[in-house]
GROMACS .gro file of C-alpha atoms in nm:
model
  109
    1GLU     CA    1   0.000   0.000   0.000
    2ILE     CA    2   0.160   0.318  -0.119
    3GLY     CA    3  -0.041   0.543   0.113
    4VAL     CA    4   0.083   0.371   0.429
    5ILE     CA    5   0.425   0.537   0.411
    6PRO     CA    6   0.370   0.910   0.356
    7GLU     CA    7   0.742   0.977   0.298
    8LEU     CA    8   0.749   0.743  -0.005
    9GLN     CA    9   0.782   0.930  -0.333
   10ASP     CA   10   0.616   0.812  -0.657
   11LYS     CA   11   0.957   0.784  -0.825
   12ASP     CA   12   1.062   0.525  -0.564
   13VAL     CA   13   0.762   0.300  -0.626
   14LYS     CA   14   0.863  -0.004  -0.837
   15ILE     CA   15   0.518  -0.158  -0.894
   16LYS     CA   16   0.169  -0.009  -0.868
   17HIS     CA   17  -0.106  -0.270  -0.872
   18ARG     CA   18  -0.422  -0.351  -0.687
   19LEU     CA   19  -0.396  -0.669  -0.478
   20GLU     CA   20  -0.689  -0.876  -0.603
   21PRO     CA   21  -0.900  -1.103  -0.381
   22GLY     CA   22  -0.730  -1.439  -0.328
   23LYS     CA   23  -0.396  -1.304  -0.449
   24MET     CA   24  -0.082  -1.235  -0.249
   25PHE     CA   25   0.274  -1.119  -0.289
   26LEU     CA   26   0.589  -1.164  -0.088
   27VAL     CA   27   0.862  -0.911  -0.026
   28ASP     CA   28   1.189  -1.106  -0.029
   29PHE     CA   29   1.442  -0.889   0.151
   30GLU     CA   30   1.730  -1.128   0.081
   31THR     CA   31   1.695  -1.107  -0.298
   32GLN     CA   32   1.541  -0.758  -0.283
   33ARG     CA   33   1.246  -0.842  -0.503
   34ILE     CA   34   0.871  -0.884  -0.491
   35VAL     CA   35   0.764  -1.244  -0.547
   36PRO     CA   36   0.431  -1.261  -0.737
   37ASP     CA   37   0.129  -1.473  -0.645
   38ASP     CA   38   0.178  -1.748  -0.904
   39GLU     CA   39   0.542  -1.801  -0.806
   40ILE     CA   40   0.457  -1.827  -0.434
   41LYS     CA   41   0.182  -2.081  -0.502
   42GLU     CA   42   0.406  -2.282  -0.737
   43GLN     CA   43   0.680  -2.301  -0.473
   44VAL     CA   44   0.438  -2.412  -0.202
   45ALA     CA   45   0.260  -2.663  -0.428
   46SER     CA   46   0.585  -2.822  -0.546
   47ARG     CA   47   0.717  -2.891  -0.195
   48HIS     CA   48   0.499  -3.199  -0.140
   49PRO     CA   49   0.306  -3.440  -0.368
   50TYR     CA   50  -0.035  -3.297  -0.276
   51GLY     CA   51  -0.204  -3.435  -0.590
   52GLU     CA   52  -0.089  -3.789  -0.512
   53TRP     CA   53  -0.198  -3.756  -0.149
   54VAL     CA   54  -0.546  -3.649  -0.257
   55LYS     CA   55  -0.578  -3.938  -0.506
   56GLU     CA   56  -0.458  -4.192  -0.246
   57SER     CA   57  -0.700  -4.076   0.021
   58MET     CA   58  -1.001  -4.012  -0.204
   59ILE     CA   59  -1.317  -4.209  -0.124
   60ASP     CA   60  -1.572  -4.288  -0.393
   61LEU     CA   61  -1.893  -4.210  -0.205
   62GLU     CA   62  -2.117  -4.400  -0.445
   63ARG     CA   63  -1.910  -4.720  -0.410
   64TRP     CA   64  -1.871  -4.668  -0.035
   65THR     CA   65  -2.246  -4.639   0.024
   66GLN     CA   66  -2.306  -4.955  -0.181
   67GLU     CA   67  -2.039  -5.147   0.012
   68THR     CA   68  -2.162  -5.041   0.354
   69ALA     CA   69  -2.530  -5.090   0.267
   70ILE     CA   70  -2.648  -4.836   0.522
   71SER     CA   71  -3.021  -4.788   0.529
   72PRO     CA   72  -3.159  -4.468   0.674
   73ALA     CA   73  -3.303  -4.505   1.022
   74PRO     CA   74  -3.636  -4.339   1.097
   75PHE     CA   75  -3.579  -4.002   1.254
   76ASP     CA   76  -3.763  -3.902   1.572
   77PHE     CA   77  -3.871  -3.543   1.522
   78SER     CA   78  -4.042  -3.509   1.861
   79SER     CA   79  -3.730  -3.383   2.038
   80THR     CA   80  -3.659  -3.121   1.774
   81ASN     CA   81  -4.003  -2.967   1.728
   82ARG     CA   82  -3.938  -2.668   1.955
   83LYS     CA   83  -3.623  -2.572   1.766
   84LEU     CA   84  -3.780  -2.649   1.429
   85ASN     CA   85  -4.083  -2.436   1.501
   86SER     CA   86  -3.866  -2.142   1.600
   87PHE     CA   87  -3.721  -2.149   1.247
   88GLY     CA   88  -4.054  -2.211   1.074
   89PHE     CA   89  -4.015  -2.587   1.019
   90THR     CA   90  -4.236  -2.876   1.124
   91GLY     CA   91  -4.174  -3.248   1.140
   92GLU     CA   92  -4.406  -3.293   0.846
   93ARG     CA   93  -4.214  -3.041   0.639
   94LEU     CA   94  -3.887  -3.218   0.717
   95GLU     CA   95  -4.030  -3.556   0.619
   96MET     CA   96  -4.181  -3.424   0.297
   97LEU     CA   97  -3.909  -3.182   0.184
   98LEU     CA   98  -3.573  -3.228   0.350
   99LEU     CA   99  -3.563  -3.604   0.414
  100PRO     CA  100  -3.604  -3.701   0.045
  101MET     CA  101  -3.331  -3.454  -0.049
  102GLY     CA  102  -3.096  -3.592   0.216
  103ILE     CA  103  -3.158  -3.958   0.138
  104GLY     CA  104  -3.197  -3.959  -0.237
  105GLY     CA  105  -3.040  -3.632  -0.336
  106LYS     CA  106  -3.362  -3.543  -0.515
  107GLU     CA  107  -3.547  -3.215  -0.517
  108ALA     CA  108  -3.874  -3.232  -0.325
  109LEU     CA  109  -4.193  -3.183  -0.526
   0.00000   0.00000   0.00000
């Protein structure tokens, strides 16, 4: 930020850019340069095999649900009615709208 240091003259400013959301830069005092966003991210990403780690630990949810054969247990809405009502929900609305979306991933009619 140029305005942070009032003594800084325009002629001494090397780069004038807006720092965009999700972007960063690094001031490297040893090499006396500004390291741009893409270079920082490349250095960090190349330190470890993150892509391999993700592939090794990835779980196929469709296969996993078939292998475990979990069937949904009936939900007892009686204990939640007070909280549900305070947010405008009822047990019936949950059974008709939210439960089908949670179980089957389908939009309620």
